[in-house]
Short mmCIF file of C-alpha atoms in Angstrom, two decimals:
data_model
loop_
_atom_site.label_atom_id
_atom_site.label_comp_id
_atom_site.label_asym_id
_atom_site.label_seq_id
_atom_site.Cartn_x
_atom_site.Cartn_y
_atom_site.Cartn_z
CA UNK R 127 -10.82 23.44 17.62
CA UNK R 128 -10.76 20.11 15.40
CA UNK R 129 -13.05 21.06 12.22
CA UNK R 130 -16.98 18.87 12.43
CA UNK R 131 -15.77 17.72 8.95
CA UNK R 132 -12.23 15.36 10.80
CA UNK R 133 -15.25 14.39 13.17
CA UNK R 134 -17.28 12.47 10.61
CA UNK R 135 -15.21 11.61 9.05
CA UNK R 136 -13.33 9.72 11.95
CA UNK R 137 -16.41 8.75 12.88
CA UNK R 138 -16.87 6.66 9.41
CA UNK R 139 -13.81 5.06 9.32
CA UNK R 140 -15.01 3.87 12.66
CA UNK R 141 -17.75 2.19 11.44
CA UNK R 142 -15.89 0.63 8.52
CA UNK R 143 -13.63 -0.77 11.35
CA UNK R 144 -16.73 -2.73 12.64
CA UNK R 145 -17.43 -1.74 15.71
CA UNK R 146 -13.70 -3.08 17.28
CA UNK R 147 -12.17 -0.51 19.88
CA UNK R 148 -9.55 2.25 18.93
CA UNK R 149 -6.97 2.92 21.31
CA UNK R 150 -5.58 6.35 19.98
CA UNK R 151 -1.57 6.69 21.05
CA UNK R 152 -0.62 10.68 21.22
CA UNK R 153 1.39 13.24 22.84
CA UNK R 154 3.60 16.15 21.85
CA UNK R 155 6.33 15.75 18.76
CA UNK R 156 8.93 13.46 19.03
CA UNK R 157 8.05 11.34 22.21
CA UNK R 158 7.99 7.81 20.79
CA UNK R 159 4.74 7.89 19.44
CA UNK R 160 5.73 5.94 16.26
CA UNK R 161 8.34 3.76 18.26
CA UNK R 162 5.32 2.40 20.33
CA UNK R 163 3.19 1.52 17.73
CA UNK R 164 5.91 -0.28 16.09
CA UNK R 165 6.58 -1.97 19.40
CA UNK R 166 2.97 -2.81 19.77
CA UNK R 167 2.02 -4.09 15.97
CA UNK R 168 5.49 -6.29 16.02
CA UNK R 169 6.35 -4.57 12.81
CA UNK R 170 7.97 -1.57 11.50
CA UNK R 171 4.89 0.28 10.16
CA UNK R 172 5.40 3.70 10.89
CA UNK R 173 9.14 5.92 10.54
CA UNK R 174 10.47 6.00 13.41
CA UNK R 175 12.95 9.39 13.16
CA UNK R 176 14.63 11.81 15.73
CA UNK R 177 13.10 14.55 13.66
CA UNK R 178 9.97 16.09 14.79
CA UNK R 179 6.82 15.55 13.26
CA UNK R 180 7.79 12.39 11.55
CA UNK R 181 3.99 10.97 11.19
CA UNK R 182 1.50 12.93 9.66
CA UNK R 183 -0.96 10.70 8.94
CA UNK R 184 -3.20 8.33 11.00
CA UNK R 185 -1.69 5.00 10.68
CA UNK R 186 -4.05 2.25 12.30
CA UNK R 187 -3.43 -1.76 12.88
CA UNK R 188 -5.44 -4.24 14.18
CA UNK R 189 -3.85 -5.79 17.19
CA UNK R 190 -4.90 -8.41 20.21
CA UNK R 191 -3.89 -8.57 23.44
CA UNK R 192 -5.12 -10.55 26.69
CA UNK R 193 -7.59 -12.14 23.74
CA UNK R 194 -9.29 -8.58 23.33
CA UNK R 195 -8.99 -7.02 19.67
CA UNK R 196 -8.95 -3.61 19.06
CA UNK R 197 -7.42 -1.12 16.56
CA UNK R 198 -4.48 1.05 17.60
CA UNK R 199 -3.95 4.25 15.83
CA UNK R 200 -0.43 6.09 15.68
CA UNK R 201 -1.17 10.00 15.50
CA UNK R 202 0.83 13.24 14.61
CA UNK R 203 2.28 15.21 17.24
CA UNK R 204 -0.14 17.03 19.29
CA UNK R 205 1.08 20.52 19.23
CA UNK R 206 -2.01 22.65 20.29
CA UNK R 207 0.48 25.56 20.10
CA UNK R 208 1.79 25.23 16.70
CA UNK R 209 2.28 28.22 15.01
CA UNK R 210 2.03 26.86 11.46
CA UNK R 211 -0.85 25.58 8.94
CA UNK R 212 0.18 21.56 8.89
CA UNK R 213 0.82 21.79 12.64
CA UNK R 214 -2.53 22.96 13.38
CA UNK R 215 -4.48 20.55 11.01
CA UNK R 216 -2.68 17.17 12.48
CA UNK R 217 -3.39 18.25 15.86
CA UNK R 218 -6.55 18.69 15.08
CA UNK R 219 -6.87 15.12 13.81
CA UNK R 220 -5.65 14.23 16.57
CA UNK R 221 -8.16 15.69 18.42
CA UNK R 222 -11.23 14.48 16.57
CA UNK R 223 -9.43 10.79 16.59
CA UNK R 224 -9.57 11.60 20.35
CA UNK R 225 -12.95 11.85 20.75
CA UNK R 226 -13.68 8.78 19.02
CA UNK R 227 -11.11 6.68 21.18
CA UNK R 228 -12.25 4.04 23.71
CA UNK R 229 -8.82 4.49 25.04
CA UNK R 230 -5.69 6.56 24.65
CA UNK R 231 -2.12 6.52 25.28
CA UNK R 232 -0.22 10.12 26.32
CA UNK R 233 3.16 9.44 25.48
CA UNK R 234 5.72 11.68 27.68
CA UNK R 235 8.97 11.72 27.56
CA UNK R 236 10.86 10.55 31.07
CA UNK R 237 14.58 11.79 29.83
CA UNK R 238 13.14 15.49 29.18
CA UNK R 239 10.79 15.51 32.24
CA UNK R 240 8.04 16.89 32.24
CA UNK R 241 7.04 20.13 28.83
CA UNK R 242 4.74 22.84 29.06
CA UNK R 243 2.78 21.15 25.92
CA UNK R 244 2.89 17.92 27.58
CA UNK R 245 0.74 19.97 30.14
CA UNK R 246 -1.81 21.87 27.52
CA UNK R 247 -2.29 18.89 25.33
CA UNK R 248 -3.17 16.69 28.86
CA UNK R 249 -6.07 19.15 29.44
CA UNK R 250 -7.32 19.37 26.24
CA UNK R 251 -7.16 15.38 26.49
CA UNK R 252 -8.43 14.99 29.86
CA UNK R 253 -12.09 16.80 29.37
CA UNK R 254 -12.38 13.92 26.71
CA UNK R 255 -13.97 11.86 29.50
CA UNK R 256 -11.78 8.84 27.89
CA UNK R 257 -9.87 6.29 29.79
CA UNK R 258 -6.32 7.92 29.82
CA UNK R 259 -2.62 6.06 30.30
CA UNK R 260 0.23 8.18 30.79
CA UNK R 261 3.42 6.18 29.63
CA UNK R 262 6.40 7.57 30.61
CA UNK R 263 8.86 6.40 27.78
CA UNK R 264 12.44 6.62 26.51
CA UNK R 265 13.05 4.87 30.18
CA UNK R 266 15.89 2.10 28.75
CA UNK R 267 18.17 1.58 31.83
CA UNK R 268 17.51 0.22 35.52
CA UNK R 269 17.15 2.79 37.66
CA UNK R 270 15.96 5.60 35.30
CA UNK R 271 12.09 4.54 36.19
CA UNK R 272 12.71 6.86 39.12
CA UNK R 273 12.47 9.82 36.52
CA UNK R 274 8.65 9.27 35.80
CA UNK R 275 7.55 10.26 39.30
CA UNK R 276 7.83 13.86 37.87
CA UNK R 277 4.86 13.00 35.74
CA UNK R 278 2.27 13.10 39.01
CA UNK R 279 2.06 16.24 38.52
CA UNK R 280 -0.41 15.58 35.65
CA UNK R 281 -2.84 14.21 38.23
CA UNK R 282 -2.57 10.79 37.74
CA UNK R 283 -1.85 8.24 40.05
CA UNK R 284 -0.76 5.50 37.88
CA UNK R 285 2.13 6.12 35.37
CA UNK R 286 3.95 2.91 33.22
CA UNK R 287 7.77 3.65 32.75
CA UNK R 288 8.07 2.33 29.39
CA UNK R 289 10.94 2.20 26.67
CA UNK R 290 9.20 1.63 23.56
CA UNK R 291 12.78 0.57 21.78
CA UNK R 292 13.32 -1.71 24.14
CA UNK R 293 10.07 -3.07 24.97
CA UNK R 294 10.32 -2.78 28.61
CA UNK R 295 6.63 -2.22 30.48
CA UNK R 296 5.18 -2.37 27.66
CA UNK R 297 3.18 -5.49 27.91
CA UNK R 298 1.44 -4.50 31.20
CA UNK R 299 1.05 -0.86 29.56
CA UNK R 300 -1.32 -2.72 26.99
CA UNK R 301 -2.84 -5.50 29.00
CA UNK R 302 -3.99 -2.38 31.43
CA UNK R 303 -5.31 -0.42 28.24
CA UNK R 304 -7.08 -3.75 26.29
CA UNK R 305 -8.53 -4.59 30.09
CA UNK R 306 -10.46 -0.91 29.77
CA UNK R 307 -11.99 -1.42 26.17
CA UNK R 308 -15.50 -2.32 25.61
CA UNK R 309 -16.09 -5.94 24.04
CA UNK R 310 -15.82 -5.55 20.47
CA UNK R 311 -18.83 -6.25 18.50
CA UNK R 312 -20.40 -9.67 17.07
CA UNK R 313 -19.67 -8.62 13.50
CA UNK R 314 -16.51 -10.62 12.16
CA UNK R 315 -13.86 -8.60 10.33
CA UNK R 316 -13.10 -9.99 7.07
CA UNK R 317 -10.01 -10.21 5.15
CA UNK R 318 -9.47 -7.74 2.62
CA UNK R 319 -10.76 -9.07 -1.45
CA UNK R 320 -7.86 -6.74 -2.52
CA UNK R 321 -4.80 -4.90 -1.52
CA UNK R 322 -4.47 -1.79 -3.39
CA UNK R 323 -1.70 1.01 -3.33
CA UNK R 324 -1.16 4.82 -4.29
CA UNK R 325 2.56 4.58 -5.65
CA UNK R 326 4.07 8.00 -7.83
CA UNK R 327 6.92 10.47 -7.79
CA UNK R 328 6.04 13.34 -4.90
CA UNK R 329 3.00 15.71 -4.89
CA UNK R 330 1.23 14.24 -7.72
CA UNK R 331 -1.94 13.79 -5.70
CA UNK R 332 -1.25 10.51 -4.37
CA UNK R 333 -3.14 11.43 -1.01
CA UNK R 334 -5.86 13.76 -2.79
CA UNK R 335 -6.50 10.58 -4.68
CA UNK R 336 -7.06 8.37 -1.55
CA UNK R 337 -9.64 10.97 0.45
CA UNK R 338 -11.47 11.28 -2.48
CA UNK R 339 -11.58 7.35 -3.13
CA UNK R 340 -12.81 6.68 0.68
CA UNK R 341 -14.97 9.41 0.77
CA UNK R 342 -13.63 11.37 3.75
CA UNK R 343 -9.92 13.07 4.37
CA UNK R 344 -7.82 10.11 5.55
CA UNK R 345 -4.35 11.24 4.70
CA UNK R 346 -2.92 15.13 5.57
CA UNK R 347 -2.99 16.50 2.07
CA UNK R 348 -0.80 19.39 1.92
CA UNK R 349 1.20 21.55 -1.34
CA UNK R 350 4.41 20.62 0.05
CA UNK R 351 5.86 17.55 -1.69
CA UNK R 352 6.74 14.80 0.05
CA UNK R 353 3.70 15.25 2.97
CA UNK R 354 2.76 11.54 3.23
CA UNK R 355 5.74 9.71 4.82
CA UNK R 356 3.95 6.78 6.43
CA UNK R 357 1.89 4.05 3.95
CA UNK R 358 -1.55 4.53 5.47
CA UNK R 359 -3.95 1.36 5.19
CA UNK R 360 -7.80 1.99 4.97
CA UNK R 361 -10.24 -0.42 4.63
CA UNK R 362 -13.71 0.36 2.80
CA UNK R 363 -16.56 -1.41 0.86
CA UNK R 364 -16.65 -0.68 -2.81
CA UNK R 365 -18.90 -3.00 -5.08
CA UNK R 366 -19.91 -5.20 -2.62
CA UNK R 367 -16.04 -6.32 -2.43
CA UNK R 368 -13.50 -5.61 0.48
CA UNK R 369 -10.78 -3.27 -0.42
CA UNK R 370 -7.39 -2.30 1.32
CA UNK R 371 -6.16 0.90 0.36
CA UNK R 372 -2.45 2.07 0.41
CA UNK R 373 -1.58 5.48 0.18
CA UNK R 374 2.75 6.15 0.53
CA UNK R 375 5.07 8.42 -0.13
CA UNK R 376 6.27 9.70 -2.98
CA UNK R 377 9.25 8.57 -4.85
CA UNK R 378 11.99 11.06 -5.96
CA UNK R 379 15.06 9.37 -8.02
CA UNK R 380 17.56 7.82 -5.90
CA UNK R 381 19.90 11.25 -6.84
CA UNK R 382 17.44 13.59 -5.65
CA UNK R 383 16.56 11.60 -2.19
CA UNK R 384 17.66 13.93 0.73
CA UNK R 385 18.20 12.72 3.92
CA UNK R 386 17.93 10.03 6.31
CA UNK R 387 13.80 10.30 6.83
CA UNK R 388 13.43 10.44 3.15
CA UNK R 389 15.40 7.53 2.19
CA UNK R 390 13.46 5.26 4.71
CA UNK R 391 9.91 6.76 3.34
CA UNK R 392 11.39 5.36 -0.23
CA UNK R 393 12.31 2.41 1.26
CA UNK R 394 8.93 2.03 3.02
CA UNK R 395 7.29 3.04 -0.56
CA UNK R 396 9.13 0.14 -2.34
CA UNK R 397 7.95 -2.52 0.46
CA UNK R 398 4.67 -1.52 0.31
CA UNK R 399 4.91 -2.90 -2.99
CA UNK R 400 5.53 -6.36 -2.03
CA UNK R 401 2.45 -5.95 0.51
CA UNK R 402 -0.27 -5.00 -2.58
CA UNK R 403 -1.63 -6.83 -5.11
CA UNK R 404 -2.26 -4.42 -7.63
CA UNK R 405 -0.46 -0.69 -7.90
CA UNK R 406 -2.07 2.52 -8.83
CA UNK R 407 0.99 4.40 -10.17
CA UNK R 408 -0.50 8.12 -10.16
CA UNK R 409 1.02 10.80 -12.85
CA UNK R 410 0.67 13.83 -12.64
CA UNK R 411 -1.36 14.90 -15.84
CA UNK R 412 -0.32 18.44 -16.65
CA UNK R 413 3.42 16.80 -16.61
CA UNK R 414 2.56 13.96 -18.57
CA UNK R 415 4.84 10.73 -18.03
CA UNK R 416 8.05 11.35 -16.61
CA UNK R 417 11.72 8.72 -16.69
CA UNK R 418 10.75 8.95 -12.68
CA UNK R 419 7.46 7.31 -13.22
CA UNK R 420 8.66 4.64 -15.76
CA UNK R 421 11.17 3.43 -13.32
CA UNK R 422 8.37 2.62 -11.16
CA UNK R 423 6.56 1.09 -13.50
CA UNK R 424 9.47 -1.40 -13.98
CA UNK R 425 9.66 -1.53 -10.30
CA UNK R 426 6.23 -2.78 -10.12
CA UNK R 427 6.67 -5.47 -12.78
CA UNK R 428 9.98 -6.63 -10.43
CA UNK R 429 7.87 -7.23 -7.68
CA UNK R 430 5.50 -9.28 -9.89
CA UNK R 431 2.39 -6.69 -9.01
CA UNK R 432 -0.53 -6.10 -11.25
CA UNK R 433 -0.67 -1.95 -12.46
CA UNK R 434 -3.12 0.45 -12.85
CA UNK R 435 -1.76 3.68 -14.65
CA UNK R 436 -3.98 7.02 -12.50
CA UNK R 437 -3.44 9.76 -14.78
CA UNK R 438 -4.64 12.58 -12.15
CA UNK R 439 -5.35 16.37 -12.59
CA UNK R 440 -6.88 15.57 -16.02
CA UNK R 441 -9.36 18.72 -15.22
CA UNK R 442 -6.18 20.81 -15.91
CA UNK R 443 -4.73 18.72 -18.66
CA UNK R 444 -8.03 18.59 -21.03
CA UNK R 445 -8.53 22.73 -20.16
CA UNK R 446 -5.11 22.30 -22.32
CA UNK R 447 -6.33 20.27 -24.92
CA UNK R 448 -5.04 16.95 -24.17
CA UNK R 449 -7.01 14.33 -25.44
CA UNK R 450 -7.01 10.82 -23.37
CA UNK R 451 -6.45 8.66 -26.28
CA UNK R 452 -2.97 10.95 -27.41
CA UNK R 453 -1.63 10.65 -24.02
CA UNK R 454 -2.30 6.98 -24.00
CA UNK R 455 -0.94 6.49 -27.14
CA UNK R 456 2.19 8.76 -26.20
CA UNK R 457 2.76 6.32 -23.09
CA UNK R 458 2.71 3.43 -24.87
CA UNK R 459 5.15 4.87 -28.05
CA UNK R 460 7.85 6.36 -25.17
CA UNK R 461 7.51 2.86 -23.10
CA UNK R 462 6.15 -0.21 -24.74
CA UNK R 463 6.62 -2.60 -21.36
CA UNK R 464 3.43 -0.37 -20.50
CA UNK R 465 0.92 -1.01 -22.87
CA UNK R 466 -0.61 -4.07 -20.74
CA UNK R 467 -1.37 -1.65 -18.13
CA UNK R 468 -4.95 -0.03 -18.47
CA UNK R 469 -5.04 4.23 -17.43
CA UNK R 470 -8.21 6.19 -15.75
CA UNK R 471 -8.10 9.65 -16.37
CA UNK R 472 -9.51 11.21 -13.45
CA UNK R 473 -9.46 14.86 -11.52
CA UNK R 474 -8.48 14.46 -7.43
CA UNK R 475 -9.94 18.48 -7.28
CA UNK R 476 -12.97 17.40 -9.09
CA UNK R 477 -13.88 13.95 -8.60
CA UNK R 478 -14.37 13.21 -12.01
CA UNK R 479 -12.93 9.31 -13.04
CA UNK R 480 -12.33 8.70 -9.79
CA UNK R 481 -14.65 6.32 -9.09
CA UNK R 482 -13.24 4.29 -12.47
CA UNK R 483 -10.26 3.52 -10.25
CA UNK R 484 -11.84 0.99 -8.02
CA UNK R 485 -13.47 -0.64 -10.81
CA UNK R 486 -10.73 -0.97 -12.51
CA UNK R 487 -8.57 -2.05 -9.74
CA UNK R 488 -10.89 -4.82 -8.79
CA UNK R 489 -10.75 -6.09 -12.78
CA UNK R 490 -6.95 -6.05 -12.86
CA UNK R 491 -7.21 -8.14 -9.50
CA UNK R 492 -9.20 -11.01 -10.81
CA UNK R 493 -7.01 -11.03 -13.68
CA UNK R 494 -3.71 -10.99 -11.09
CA UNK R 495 -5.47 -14.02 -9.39
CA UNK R 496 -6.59 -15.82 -12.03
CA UNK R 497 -6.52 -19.53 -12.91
CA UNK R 498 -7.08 -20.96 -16.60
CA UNK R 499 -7.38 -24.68 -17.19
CA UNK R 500 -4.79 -26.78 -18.95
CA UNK R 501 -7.04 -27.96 -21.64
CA UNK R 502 -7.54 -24.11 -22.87
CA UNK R 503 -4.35 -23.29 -22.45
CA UNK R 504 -3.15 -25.91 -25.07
CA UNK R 505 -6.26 -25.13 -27.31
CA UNK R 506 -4.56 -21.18 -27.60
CA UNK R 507 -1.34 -22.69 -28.28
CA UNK R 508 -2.51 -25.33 -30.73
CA UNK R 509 -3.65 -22.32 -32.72
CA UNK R 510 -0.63 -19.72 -32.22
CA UNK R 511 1.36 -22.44 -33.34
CA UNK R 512 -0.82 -23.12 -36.71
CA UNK R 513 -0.50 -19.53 -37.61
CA UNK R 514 3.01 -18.59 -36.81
CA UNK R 515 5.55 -21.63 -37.11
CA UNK R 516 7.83 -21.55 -34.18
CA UNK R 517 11.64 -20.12 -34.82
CA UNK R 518 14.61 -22.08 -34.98
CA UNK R 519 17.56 -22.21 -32.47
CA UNK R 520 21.03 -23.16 -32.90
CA UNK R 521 20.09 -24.63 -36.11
CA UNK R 522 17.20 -26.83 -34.29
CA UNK R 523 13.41 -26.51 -34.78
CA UNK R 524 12.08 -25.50 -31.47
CA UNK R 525 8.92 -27.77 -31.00
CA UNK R 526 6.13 -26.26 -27.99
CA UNK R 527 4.74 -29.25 -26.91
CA UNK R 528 2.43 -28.47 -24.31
CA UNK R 529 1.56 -25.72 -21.42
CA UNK R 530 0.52 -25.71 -18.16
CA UNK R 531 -0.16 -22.77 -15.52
CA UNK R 532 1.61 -23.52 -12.70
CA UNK R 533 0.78 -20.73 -10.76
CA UNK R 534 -1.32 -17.38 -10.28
CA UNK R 535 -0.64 -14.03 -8.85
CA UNK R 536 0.02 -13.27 -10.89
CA UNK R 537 -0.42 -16.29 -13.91
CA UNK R 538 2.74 -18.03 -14.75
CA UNK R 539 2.77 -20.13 -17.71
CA UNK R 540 5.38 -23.02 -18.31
CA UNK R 541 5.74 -23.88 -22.30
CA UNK R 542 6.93 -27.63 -22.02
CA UNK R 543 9.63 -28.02 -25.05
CA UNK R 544 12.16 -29.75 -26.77
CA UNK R 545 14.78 -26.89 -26.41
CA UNK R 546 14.70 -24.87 -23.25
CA UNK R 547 17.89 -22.46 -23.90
CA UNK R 548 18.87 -19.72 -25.80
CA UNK R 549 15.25 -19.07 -27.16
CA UNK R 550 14.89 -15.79 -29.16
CA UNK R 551 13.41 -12.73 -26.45
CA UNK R 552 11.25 -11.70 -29.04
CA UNK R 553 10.05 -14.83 -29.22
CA UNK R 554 8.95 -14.96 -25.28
CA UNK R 555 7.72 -11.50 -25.60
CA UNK R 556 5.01 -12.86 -28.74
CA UNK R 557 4.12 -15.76 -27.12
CA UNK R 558 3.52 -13.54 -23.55
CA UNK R 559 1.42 -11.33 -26.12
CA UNK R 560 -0.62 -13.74 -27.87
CA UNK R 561 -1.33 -15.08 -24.37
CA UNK R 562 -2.27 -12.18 -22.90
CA UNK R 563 -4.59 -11.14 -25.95
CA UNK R 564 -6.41 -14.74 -26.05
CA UNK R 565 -6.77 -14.93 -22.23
CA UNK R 566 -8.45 -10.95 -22.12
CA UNK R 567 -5.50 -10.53 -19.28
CA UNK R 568 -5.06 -6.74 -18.38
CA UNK R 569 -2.73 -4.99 -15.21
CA UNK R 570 -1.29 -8.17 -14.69
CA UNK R 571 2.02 -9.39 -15.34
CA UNK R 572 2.15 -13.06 -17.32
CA UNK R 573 5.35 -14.63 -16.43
CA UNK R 574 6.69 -17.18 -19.33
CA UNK R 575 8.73 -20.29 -18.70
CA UNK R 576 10.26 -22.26 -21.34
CA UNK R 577 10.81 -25.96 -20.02
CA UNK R 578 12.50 -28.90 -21.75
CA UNK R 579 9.78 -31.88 -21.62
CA UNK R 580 10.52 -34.73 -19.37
CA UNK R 581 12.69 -37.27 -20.99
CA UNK R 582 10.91 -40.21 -22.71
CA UNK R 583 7.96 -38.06 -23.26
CA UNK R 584 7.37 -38.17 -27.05
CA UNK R 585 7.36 -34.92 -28.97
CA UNK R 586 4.16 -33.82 -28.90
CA UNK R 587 2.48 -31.50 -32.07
CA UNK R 588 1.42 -28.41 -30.40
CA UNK R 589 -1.99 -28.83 -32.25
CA UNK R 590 -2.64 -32.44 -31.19
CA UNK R 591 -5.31 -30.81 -28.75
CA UNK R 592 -6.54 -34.15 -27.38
CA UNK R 593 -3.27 -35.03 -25.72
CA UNK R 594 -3.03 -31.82 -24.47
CA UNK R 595 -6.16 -31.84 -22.73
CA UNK R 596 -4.82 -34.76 -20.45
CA UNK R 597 -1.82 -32.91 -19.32
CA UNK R 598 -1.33 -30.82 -15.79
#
C-alpha cells in the first residue's frame, strides 16, 4: 500500500503545478514507458534503456495537445510483486501519483502479449476510478496491430496499437487522453526566475538534498550509488521568486563509467548543465573535495554556468571537528579557479543550512544575469589603471582604453585596446579579479575580452572618465 506520506506529498507538487491536469503514463518494467514520454514531450528527457527499471524517479513535462495543457508524468515500473526494497517504494509512487491523475496511460507490451503483472497492476489501477488508456506498444510494422486484440482480455473495449519509437498512433492515443482532462485552471503558469541543478560525483546526497529543498520526497533516495538516473525538474516558490530545480545523476570519472545506461545518465548529467543557470555542485563533506568534483567544477565554468559549492553531510563532518572556514580555505589552496564560488555547509539528514542554498542560489543568479552600465565600468578601470600601470608586450605599452559589457549570463566584458594579442594570462586573470571584487560579482563566471580599438579612434587614457562615459 503506497505510504500517506507519497500521498501529500504528490498531492503538493500538484498544487505547485497550478491546478493543470496530470496524465500519469505506467505499466510494468520495461514496456516503453520512458520511450513514450520522450515521444510525447518531443525531447529526449528520460533514458530510454532495454534494462529494466531504467526510471526511478517521477519525471514530469508540461505538454499541449488539441489546445488542452496538462502535465505528463513518466513513472517507475509498476511491479506490485517486487520482491525487493527500491521495487516496492517506486511502485508505490506510482501508486500515490495514480491517485492524483486526471488520466493515465497503461503501457503493455503487444510483442510479449499479454503478463501476469500487466494483469495485477490493471486491478490495482482500475479501482482508481480514473479515466484509463491501454496502449498497446512496441507495435512498429503493418500488420502487427493484430497482436493487441489479446489485450481485451483486460476488459476494455478500446485499445491504441502504438509504437512509441516510431510514433505511430500516438497522436490519436493523446488527443483521446487530453479530450478526457478537466479544463485546466484560470491561474497562468509562469516561467521559472531561475533554473537550478544538483550536479556531484554519485551518492553524495544529491537527491536527499532536493526532497529536503522542496519540502516533500521528490526523487527515490536510496544507499546505492548511482539511484537517480533521470534529471528530475520541480518547480516551487521560494522567496517570493520562481525556482526550477534539477536533481541528476551522479558523475563517476569517465574510467570508472560502466555500461551503456550509465554513460547516457553522464551524458544526460553534462546537458543538464547547458539547461541551468546556476549549478549546485554537492560534496560529500566527510570526504572533503575530491579530483572528481574539481573536474566538474571546470565543467561548469565550460558551459559558462554560475556555481554554488553544497558541502553536504556537514552534521558528520563538524562531529569530526571540521571547521567551515578550514575546509573553505583548503578548497580554495588545492584549486584556486574556485575561490569565486561561494559554499553552504548544510546536513541533507538534518536540515540544517539547507535552506541557505536557495538564498544563495537566487544571489549567484542575479549576479549571472546581471547588467552594469558603461559609464561604471570605465570609472573601475580608470582607477585599476591608476594603481597598477598596465604591462608591456612585445616591447609595446599596452594602453586599456575603454570597456564595455557586451553581454550577460553570465557578464562578459570587452577591454577596448591598442594591442589585442599575446597579452600576459596573469594579466586577464587580475583584471577578471579586480572586476569581480569592484562589481561584488559572486558564482558567476566574468568572461574577459581584450579588443584592439577601432582604427582612427584616438588612444584614449584609461582615466579620462568623461570620454568613457560616452562610449557603448
Amino acid at each position: 500500500m503506497a505510504s500517506r506520506q507519497d500521498s501529500n506529498s504528490l498531492e503538493r507538487l500538484k498544487e505547485a503545478l497550478h491546478g493543470l491536469p496530470l496524465v500519469l503514463i505506467c505499466g510494468r518494467p520495461n514496456v516503453g514507458k520512458s520511450s513514450l514520454f520522450n515521444r510525447i514531450v518531443g525531447a529526449q528527457r528520460s533514458i530510454v534503456s532495454p534494462i529494466p527499471g531504467a526510471t526511478r524517479d517521477l519525471n514530469l513535462a508540461r505538454v499541449s495537445v488539441a489546445d488542452r495543457e496538462f502535465v505528463i508524468v513518466d513513472s517507475g515500473g509498476l511491479d506490485p510483486l517486487s520482491d525487493d526494497s527500491l521495487g516496492n517504494k517506486l511502485a508505490e509512487r506510482t501508486l500515490s501519483a495514480a491517485r492524483l491523475a486526471n488520466a493515465i496511460i497503461f503501457v503493455v507490451d503487444g510483442r510479449e502479449g499479454l503478463n501476469p503483472l500487466d494483469l495485477h497492476g490493471w486491478e490495482q489501477l482500475r479501482l482508481l476510478g480514473r479515466p484509463l488508456f491501454v496502449a498497446v506498444n512496441k507495435l512498429d510494422r503493418p500488420g502487427m496491430n493484430l497482436l493487441a486484440s489479446e489485450f481485451h482480455a483486460l476488459g476494455v473495449e478500446r485499445l491504441f496499437a502504438i509504437s512509441a519509437a516510431h510514433g505511430h498512433g500516438v497522436g490519436e492515443l493523446l488527443e483521446n487522453v487530453a479530450a478526457s482532462l478537466p479544463p485546466a485552471s484560470d491561474t497562468q503558469v509562469a516561467a521559472s526566475d531561475l533554473r537550478f541543478a544538483l550536479i556531484g560525483r554519485p551518492n553524495v546526497g544529491k537527491s536527499s538534498l532536493l526532497n529536503r529543498l522542496v519540502g516533500f520526497e521528490r526523487s527515490t533516495v536510496d544507499a546505492t550509488a548511482g539511484t537517480t538516473r533521470d534529471p528530475v525538474d520541480v518547480e516551487l516558490e521560494f522567496a517570493g521568486r520562481r525556482l526550477l530545480l534539477i536533481d541528476t545523476g551522479g558523475v563517476r570519472r569517465r574510467s570508472r563509467v560502466e555500461g551503456e545506461l550509465e554513460n547516457r545518465t553522464v551524458a544526460r548529467a553534462l546537458a543538464t548543465m547547458r539547461r541551468a543557470e546556476v549549478l549546485g555542485l554537492v560534496i560529500d563533506a566527510t570526504e572533503g573535495i575530491t579530483d572528481q568534483d574539481a573536474r566538474l567544477a571546470r565543467l561548469v565554468d565550460k558551459h559558462e554556468r554560475a556555481l554554488v559549492l553544497i558541502v553536504n553531510k556537514w552534521d558528520l563532518a563538524s562531529a569530526r571537528g571540521q571547521v567551515a572556514s578550514a575546509f573553505k580555505r583548503d578548497i580554495e589552496e588545492r584549486y584556486p579557479f574556485l575561490d569565486y564560488a561561494p559554499a553552504v555547509f548544510c546536513s541533507a539528514l538534518t536540515g540544517d543550512g539547507v535552506g541557505q542554498i536557495l538564498e544563495r542560489a537566487l544571489e549567484v543568479g542575479e549576479d549571472f544575469r546581471a547588467s552594469f552600465k558603461t559609464s561604471h565600468l570605465n570609472r573601475i578601470l580608470a582607477s585599476l589603471v591608476a594603481e597598477f600601470e598596465p604591462p608591456t608586450v612585445s616591447g609595446k605599452k599596452l594602453k586599456l582604453m575603454y570597456v564595455t559589457q557586451t553581454a550577460s549570463a553570465p557578464p562578459r566584458l570587452v577591454f577596448f585596446t591598442n594591442i589585442e594579442r599575446d597579452i600576459p594570462t596573469h594579466y586577464l586573470r587580475f583584471l577578471e579579479s579586480r572586476f569581480r571584487q569592484a562589481l561584488g560579482l559572486v558564482g558567476t563566471p566574468l568572461k574577459i575580452e581584450l579588443r584592439k580599438a577601432p582604427s582612427g579612434r584616438r588612444a584614449t587614457k584609461a582615466n579620462d572618465v568623461e570620454h568613457a562615459e560616452t562610449v557603448g
